[in-house]
XYZ file of N, CA and C in Angstrom:
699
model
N 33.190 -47.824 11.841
C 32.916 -47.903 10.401
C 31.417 -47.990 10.167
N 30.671 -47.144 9.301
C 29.525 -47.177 9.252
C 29.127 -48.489 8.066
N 28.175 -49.222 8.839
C 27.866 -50.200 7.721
C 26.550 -50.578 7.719
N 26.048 -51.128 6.119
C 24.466 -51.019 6.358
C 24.137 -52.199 5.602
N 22.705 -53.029 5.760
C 22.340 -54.405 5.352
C 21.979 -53.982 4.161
N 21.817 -55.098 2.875
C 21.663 -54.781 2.101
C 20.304 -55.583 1.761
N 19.564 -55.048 1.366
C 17.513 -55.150 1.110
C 17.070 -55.431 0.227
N 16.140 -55.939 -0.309
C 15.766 -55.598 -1.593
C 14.666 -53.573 -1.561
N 15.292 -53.471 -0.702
C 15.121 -51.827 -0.548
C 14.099 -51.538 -0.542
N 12.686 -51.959 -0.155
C 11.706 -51.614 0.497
C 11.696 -51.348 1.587
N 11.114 -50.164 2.024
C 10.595 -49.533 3.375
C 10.124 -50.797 4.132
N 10.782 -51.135 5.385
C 10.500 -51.894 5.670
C 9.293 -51.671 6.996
N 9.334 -49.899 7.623
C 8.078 -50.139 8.352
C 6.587 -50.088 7.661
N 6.133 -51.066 8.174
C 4.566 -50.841 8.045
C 3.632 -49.748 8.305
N 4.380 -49.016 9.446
C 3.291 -48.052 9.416
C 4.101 -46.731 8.797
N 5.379 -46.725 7.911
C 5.559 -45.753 6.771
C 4.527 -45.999 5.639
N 4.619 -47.344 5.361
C 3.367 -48.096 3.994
C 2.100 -47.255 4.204
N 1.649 -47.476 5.370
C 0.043 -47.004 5.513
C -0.143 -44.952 5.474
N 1.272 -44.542 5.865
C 1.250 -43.211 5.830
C 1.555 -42.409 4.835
N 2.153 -42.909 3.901
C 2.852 -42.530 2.513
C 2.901 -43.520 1.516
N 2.102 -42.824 0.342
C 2.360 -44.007 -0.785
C 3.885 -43.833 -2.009
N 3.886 -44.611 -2.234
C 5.367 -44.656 -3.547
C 5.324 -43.311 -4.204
N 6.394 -43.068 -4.691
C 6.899 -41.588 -5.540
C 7.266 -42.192 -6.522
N 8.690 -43.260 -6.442
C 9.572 -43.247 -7.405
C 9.915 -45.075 -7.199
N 9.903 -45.840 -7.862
C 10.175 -46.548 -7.848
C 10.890 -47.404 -9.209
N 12.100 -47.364 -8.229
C 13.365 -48.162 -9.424
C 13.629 -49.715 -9.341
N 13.664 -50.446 -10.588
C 13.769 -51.883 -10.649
C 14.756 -52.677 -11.652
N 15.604 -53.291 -10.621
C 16.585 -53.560 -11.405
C 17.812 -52.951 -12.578
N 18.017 -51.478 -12.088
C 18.280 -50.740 -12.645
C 19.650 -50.708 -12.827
N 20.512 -50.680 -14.030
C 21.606 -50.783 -14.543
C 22.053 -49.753 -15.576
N 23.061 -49.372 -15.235
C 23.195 -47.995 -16.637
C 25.146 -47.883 -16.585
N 25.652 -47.372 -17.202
C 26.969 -46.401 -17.479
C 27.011 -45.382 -18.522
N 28.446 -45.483 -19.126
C 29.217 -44.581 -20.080
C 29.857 -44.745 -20.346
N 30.264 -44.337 -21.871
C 31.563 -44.847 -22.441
C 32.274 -46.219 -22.357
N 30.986 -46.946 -22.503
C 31.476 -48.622 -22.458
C 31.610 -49.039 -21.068
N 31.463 -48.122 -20.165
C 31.435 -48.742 -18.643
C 30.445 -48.701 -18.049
N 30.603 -50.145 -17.077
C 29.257 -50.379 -16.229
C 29.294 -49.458 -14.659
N 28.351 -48.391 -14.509
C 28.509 -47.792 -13.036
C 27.682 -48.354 -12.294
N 26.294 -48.559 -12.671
C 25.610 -49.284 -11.802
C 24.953 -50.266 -12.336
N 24.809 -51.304 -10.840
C 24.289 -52.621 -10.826
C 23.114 -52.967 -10.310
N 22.312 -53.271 -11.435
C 21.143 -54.215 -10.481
C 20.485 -53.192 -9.110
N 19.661 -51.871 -9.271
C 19.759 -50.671 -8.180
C 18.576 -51.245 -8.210
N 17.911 -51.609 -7.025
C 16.720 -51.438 -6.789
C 16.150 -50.962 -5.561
N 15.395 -49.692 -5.584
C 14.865 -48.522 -4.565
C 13.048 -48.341 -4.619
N 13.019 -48.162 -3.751
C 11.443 -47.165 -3.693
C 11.440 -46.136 -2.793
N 10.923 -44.768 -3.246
C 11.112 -43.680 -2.643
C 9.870 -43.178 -2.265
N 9.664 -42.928 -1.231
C 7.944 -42.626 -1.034
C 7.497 -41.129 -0.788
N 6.604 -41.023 -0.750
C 5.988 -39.237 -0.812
C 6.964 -38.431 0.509
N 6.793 -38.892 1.600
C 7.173 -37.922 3.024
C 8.994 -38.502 2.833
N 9.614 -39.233 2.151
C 10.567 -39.534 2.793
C 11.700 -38.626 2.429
N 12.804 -38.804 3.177
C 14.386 -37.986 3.254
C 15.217 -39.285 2.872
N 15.812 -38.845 1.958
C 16.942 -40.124 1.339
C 18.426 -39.486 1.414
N 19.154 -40.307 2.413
C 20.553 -39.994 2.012
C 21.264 -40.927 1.393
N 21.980 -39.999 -0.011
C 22.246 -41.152 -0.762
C 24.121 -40.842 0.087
N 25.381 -41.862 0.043
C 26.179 -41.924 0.390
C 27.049 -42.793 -0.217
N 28.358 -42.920 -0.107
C 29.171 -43.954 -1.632
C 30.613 -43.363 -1.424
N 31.407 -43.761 -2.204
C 32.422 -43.026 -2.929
C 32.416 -42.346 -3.767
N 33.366 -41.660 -4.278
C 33.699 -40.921 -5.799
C 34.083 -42.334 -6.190
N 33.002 -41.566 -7.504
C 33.210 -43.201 -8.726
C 32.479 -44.237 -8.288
N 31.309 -44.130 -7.731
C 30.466 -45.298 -7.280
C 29.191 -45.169 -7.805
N 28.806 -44.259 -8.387
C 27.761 -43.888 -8.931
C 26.375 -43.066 -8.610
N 26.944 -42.383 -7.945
C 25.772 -41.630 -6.549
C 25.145 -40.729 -7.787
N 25.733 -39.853 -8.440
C 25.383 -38.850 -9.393
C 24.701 -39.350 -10.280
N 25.360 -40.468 -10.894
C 24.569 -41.368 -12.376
C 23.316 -41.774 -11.769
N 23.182 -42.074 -10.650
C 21.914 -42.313 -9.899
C 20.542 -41.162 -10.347
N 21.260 -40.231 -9.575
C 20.707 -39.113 -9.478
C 20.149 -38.361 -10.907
N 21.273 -38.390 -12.251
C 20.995 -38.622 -13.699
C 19.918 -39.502 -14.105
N 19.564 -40.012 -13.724
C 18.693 -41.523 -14.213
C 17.243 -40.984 -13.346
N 17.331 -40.775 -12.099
C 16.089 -40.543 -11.410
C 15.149 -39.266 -12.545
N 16.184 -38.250 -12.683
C 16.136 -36.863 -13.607
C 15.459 -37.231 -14.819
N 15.875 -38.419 -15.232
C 15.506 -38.368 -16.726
C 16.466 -37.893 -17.764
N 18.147 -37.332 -17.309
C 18.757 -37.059 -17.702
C 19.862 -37.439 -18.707
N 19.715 -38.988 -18.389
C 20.297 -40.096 -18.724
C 19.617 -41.577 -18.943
N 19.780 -42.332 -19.939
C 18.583 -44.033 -20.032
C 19.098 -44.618 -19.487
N 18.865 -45.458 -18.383
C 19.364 -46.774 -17.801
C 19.661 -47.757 -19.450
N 20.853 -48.461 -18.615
C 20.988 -49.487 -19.985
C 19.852 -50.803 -20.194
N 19.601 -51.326 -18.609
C 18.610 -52.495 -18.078
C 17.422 -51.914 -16.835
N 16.716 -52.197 -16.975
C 15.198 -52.079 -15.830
C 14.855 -50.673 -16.068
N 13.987 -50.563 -14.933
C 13.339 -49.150 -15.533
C 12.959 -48.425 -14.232
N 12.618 -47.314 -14.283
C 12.387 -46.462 -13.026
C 10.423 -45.758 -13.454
N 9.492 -45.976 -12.487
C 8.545 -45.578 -12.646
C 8.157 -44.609 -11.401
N 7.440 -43.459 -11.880
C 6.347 -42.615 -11.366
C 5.351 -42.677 -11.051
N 5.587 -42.066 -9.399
C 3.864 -42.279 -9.087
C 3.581 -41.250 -8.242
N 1.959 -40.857 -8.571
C 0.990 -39.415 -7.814
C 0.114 -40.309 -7.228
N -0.128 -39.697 -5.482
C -1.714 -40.589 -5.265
C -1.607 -41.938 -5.785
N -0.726 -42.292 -5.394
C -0.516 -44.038 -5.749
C -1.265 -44.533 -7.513
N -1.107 -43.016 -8.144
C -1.458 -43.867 -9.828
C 0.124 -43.820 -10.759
N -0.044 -44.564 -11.168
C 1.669 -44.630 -12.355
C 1.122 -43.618 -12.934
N 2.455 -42.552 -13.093
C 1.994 -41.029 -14.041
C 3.475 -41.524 -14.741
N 3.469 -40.724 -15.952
C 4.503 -40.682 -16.999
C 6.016 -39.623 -16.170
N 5.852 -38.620 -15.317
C 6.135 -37.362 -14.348
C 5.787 -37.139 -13.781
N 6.871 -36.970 -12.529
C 6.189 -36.073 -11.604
C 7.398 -34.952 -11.233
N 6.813 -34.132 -10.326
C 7.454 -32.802 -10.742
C 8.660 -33.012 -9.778
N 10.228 -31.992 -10.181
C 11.143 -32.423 -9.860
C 12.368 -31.121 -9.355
N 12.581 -30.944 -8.266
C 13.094 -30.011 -8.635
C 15.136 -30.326 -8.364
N 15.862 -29.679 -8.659
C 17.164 -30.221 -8.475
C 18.226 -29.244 -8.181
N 19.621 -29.622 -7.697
C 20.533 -28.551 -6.839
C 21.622 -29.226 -7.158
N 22.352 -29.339 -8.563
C 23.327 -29.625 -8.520
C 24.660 -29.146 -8.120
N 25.772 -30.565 -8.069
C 26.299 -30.351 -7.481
C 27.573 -28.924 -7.547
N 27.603 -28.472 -8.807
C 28.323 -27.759 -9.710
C 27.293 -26.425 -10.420
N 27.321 -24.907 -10.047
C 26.058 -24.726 -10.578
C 26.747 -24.274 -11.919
N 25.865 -23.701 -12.832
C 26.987 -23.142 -14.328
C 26.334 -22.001 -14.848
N 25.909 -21.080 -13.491
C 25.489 -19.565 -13.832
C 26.846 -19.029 -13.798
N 26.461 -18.208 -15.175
C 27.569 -17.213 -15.238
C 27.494 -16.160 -14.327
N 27.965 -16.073 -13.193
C 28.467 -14.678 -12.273
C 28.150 -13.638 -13.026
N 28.495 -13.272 -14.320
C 28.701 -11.780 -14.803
C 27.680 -11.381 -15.779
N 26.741 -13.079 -15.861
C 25.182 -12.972 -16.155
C 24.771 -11.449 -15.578
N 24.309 -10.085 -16.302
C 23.377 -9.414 -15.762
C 21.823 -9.943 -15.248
N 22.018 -10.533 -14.513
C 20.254 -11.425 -13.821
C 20.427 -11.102 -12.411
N 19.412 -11.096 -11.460
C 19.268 -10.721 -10.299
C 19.108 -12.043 -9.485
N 18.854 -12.210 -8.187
C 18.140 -13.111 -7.413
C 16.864 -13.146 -7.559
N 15.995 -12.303 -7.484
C 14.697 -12.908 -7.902
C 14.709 -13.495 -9.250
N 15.153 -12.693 -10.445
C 15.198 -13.531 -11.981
C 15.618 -15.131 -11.543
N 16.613 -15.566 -11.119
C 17.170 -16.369 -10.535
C 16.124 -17.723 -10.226
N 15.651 -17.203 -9.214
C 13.988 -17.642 -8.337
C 13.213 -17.869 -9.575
N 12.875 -17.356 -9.961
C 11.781 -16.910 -11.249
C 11.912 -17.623 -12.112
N 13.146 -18.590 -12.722
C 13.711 -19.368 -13.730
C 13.134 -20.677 -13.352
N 13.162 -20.767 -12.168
C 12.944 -22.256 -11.695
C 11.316 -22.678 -11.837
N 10.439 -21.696 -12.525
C 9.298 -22.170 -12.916
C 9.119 -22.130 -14.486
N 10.116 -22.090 -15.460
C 10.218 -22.409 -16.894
C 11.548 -22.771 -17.457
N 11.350 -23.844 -18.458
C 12.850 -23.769 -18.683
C 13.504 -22.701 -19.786
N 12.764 -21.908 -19.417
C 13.693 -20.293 -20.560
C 13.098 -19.334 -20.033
N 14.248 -18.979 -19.791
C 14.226 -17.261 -18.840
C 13.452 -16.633 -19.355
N 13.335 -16.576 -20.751
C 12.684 -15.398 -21.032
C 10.665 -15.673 -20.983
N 10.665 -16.724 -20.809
C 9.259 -16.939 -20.467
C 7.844 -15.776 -19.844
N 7.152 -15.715 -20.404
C 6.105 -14.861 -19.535
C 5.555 -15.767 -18.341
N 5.349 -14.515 -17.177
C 4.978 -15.259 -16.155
C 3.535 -14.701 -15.774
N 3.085 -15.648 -15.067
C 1.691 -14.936 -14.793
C 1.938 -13.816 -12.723
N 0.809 -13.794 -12.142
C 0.601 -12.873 -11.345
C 1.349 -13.927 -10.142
N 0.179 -15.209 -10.378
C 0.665 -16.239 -9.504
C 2.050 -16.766 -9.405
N 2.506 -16.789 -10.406
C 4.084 -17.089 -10.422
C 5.056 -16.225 -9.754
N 4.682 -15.297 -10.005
C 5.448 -13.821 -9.485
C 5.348 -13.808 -7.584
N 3.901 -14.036 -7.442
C 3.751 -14.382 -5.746
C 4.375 -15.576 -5.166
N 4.736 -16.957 -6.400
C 5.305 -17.963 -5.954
C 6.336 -17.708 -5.634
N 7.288 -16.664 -6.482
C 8.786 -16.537 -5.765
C 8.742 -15.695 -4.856
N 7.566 -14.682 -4.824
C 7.864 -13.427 -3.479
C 7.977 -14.802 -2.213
N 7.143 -15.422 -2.470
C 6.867 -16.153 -1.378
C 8.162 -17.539 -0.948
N 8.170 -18.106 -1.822
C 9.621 -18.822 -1.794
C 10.946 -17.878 -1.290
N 10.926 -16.272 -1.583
C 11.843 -15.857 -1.518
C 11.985 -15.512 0.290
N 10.483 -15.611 0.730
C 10.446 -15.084 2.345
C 10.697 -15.857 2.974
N 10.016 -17.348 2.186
C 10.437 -18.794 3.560
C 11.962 -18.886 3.457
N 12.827 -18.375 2.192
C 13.873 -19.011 2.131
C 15.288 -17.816 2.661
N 14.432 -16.599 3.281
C 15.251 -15.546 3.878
C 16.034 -14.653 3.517
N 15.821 -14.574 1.820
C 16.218 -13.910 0.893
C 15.686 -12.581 -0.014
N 14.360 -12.148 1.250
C 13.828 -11.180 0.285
C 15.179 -10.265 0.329
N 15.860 -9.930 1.164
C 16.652 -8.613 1.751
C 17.653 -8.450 0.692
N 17.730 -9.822 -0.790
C 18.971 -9.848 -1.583
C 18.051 -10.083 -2.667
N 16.955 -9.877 -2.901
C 15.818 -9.883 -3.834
C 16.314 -9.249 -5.490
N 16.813 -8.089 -4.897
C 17.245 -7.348 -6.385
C 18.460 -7.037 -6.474
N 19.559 -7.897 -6.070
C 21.108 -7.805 -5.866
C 21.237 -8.865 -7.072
N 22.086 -8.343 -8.118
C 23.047 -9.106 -8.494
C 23.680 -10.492 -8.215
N 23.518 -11.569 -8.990
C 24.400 -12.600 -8.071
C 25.559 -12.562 -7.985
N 26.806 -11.311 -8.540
C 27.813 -11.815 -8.727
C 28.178 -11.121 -7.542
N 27.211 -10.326 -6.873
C 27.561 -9.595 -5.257
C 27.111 -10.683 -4.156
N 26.951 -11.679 -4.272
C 26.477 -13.104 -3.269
C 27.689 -14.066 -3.106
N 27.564 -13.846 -1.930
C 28.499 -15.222 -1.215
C 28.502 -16.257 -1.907
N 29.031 -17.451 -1.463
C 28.995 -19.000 -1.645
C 27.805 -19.536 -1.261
N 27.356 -19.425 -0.056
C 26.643 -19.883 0.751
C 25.068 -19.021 0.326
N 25.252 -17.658 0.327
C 23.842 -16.924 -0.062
C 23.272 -17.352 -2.098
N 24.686 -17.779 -2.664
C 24.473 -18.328 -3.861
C 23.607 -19.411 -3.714
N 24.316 -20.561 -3.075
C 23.555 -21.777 -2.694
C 21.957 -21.657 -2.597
N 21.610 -20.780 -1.770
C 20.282 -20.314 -1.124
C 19.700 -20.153 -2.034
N 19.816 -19.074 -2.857
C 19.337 -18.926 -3.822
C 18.790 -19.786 -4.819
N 20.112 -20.843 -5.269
C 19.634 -22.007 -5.695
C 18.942 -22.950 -5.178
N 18.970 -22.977 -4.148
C 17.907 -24.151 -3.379
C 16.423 -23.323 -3.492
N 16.401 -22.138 -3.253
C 14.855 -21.771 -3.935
C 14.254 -21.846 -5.282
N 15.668 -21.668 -6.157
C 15.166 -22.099 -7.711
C 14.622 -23.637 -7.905
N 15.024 -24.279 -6.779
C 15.042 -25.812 -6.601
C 13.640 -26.273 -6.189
N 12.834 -25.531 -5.728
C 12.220 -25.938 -4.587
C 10.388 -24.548 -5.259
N 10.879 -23.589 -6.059
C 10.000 -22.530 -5.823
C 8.576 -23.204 -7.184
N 8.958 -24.009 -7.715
C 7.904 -24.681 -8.704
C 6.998 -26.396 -7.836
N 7.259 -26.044 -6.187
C 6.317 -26.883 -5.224
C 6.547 -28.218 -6.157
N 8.039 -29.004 -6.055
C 8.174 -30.024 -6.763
C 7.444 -31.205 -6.037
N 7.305 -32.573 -6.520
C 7.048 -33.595 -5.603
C 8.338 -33.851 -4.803
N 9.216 -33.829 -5.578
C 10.767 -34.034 -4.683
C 11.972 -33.015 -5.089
N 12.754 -33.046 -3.946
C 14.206 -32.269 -4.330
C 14.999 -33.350 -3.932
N 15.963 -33.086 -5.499
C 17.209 -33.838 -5.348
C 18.207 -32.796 -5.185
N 18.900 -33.216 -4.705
C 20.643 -32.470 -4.293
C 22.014 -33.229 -3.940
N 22.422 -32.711 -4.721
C 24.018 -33.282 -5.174
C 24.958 -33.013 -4.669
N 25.435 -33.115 -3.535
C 26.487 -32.617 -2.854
C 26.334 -30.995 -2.715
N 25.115 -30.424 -1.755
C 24.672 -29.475 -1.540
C 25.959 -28.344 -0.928
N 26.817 -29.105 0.059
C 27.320 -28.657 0.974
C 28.921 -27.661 0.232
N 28.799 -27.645 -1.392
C 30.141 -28.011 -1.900
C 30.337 -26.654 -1.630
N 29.534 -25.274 -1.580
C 30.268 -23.869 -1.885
C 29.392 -23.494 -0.261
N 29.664 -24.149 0.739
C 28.881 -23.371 1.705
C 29.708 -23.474 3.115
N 29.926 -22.764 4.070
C 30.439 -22.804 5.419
C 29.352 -23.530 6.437
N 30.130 -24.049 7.322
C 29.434 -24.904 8.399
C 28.145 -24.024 8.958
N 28.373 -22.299 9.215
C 27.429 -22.357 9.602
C 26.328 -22.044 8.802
N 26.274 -21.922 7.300
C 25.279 -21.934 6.752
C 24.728 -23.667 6.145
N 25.754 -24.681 6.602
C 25.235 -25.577 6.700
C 24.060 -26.219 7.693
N 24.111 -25.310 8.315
C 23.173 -25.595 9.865
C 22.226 -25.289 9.239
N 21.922 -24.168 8.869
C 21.074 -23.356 8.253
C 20.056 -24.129 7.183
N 21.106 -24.472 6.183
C 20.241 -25.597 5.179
C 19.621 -26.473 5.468
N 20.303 -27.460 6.507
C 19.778 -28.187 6.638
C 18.457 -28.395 7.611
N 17.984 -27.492 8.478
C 16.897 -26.890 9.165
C 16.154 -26.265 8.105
N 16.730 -25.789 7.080
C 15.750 -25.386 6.112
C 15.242 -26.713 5.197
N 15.611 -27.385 5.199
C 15.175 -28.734 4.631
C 14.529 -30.035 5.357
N 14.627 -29.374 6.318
C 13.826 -29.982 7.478
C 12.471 -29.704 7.061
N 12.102 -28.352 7.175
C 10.637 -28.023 6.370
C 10.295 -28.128 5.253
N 10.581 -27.896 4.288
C 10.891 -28.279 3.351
C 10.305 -29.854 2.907
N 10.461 -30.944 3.378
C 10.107 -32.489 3.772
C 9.327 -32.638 4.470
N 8.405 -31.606 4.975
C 6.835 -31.305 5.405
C 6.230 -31.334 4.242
N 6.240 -31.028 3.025
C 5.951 -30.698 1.596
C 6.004 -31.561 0.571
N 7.371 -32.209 0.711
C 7.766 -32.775 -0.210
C 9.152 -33.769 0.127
N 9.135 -34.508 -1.014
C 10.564 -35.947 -0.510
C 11.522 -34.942 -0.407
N 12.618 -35.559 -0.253
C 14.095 -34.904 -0.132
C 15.081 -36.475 -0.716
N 15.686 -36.015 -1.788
C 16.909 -37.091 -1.967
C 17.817 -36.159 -1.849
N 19.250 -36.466 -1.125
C 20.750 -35.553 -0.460
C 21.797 -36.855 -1.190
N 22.659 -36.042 -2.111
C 24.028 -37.003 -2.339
C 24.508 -36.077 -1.171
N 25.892 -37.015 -0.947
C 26.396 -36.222 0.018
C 27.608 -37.046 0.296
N 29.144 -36.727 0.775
C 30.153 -37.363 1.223
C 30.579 -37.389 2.588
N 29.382 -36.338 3.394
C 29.637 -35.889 4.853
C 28.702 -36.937 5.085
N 28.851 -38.147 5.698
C 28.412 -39.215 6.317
C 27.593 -38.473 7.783
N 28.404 -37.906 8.531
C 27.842 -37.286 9.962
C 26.559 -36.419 9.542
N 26.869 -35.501 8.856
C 26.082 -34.749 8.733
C 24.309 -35.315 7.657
N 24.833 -36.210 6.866
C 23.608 -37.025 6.418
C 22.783 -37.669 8.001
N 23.653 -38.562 7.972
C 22.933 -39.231 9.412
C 22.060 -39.027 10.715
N 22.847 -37.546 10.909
C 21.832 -36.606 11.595
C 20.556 -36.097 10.923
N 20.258 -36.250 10.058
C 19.518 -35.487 9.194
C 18.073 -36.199 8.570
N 18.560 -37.136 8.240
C 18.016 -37.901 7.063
C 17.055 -39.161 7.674
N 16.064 -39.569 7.085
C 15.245 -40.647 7.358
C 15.539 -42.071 7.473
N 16.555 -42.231 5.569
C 16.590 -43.236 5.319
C 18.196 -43.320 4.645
N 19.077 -43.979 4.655
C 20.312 -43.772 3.975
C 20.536 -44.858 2.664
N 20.657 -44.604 1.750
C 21.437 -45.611 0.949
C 22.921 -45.479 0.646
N 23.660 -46.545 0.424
C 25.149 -46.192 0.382
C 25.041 -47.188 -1.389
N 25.782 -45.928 -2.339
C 25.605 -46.293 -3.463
C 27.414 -46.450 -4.015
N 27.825 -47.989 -4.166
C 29.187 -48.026 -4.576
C 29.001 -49.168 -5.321
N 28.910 -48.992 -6.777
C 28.233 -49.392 -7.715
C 26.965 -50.693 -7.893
N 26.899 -51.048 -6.570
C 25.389 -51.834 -6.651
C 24.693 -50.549 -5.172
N 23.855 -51.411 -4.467
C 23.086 -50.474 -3.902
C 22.958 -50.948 -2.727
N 22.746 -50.534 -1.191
C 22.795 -51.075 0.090
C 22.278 -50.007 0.907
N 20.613 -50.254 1.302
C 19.897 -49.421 1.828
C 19.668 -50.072 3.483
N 19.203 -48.993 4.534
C 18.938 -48.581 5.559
C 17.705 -48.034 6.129
């Protein structure tokens, strides 16, 4: 049975402190819905280089987590702050892979359009020269020039995914969050991802919801197990 101490969730090595300063730091954080309490009293700090696996049940609050980090949702109690170069900023940049995506298949849009979205929030945006090289280039680390001007509704599960993890990732966020990444993909393009996110965390944090316990563990830096209070590793 995997089991983990519960912290007041600071990094506890010293020489992570001296190598990486704070990203994200949550305090005392409490929130729900619809008159219910999901989480309790969360308190985290997430730092520039780190890999977070978040882990829990269904219905424990891993997602509402993940809502709240976003900005997607108000905590009901405490607050969650931002930080660049160790100064409190109002944002920092974010990119995300949920767990459910809600492109329409029969969307006429391509894979690069796709890519290309993830640096405005409206498609129809003008882009500059540099933007345009940001996705050629996102599109090469991420092994997808060869499906560049394909249709998405001609893409796998797994080459979908991809795709989205570059929309995730192609605006050089401070962090990627991901929500149960693994949900439309085969084992062996799970290998795949997750070696691709290996580099990836050369760059930038990594937060992973996830229900595959094995496959976090191998992977990941730091684990939290979120079942409605919080118990980090």
């Amino acid at each position: 049975m995997f089991k983990v101490q519960s912290s007041k969730l600071e990094v506890q090595s010293s020489k992570l402190e001296v190598q990486s300063s704070k990203l994200i730091e949550i305090e005392n954080l409490s929130a729900g819905y619809d008159g219910k309490q999901v989480l309790h009293d969360i308190n985290l700090t997430v730092y520039q280089d780190d890999y977070l696996g978040i882990i829990g049940p269904n219905g424990g609050g891993k997602t509402t987590l993940m809502r709240l980090i976003l900005g997607l949702m108000k905590p009901t109690e405490g607050r969650i702050r931002y930080y660049k170069d160790g100064q409190e900023v109002k944002e920092i940049r974010m990119g995300y892979l949920p767990q459910y995506n809600s492109l329409d298949k029969q969307f006429p849009i391509s894979v690069y359009e796709v890519v290309l979205s993830g640096l405005s929030k409206s498609l129809f945006s003008r882009y500059t020269k540099t933007q345009h090289q940001q996705v050629l280039d996102c599109l090469e680390r991420m092994q997808l020039m060869e499906f560049k001007d394909r249709h998405i509704a001609a893409l796998s599960g797994g080459q979908l995914q991809r795709v989205l993890l570059a929309r995730a990732i192609v605006s050089k966020p401070d962090v990627v969050i991901l929500d149960e990444p693994n949900t439309y993909i085969d084992r062996r393009f799970q290998k795949q991802m997750y070696e691709m996110l290996e580099q990836i965390n050369k760059e930038c944090a990594i937060i992973i919801v996830s229900h595959d316990i094995a496959e976090v563990l191998n992977n990941v830096k730091h684990i939290a197990c979120v079942n409605h209070h919080l118990h980090y590793h």
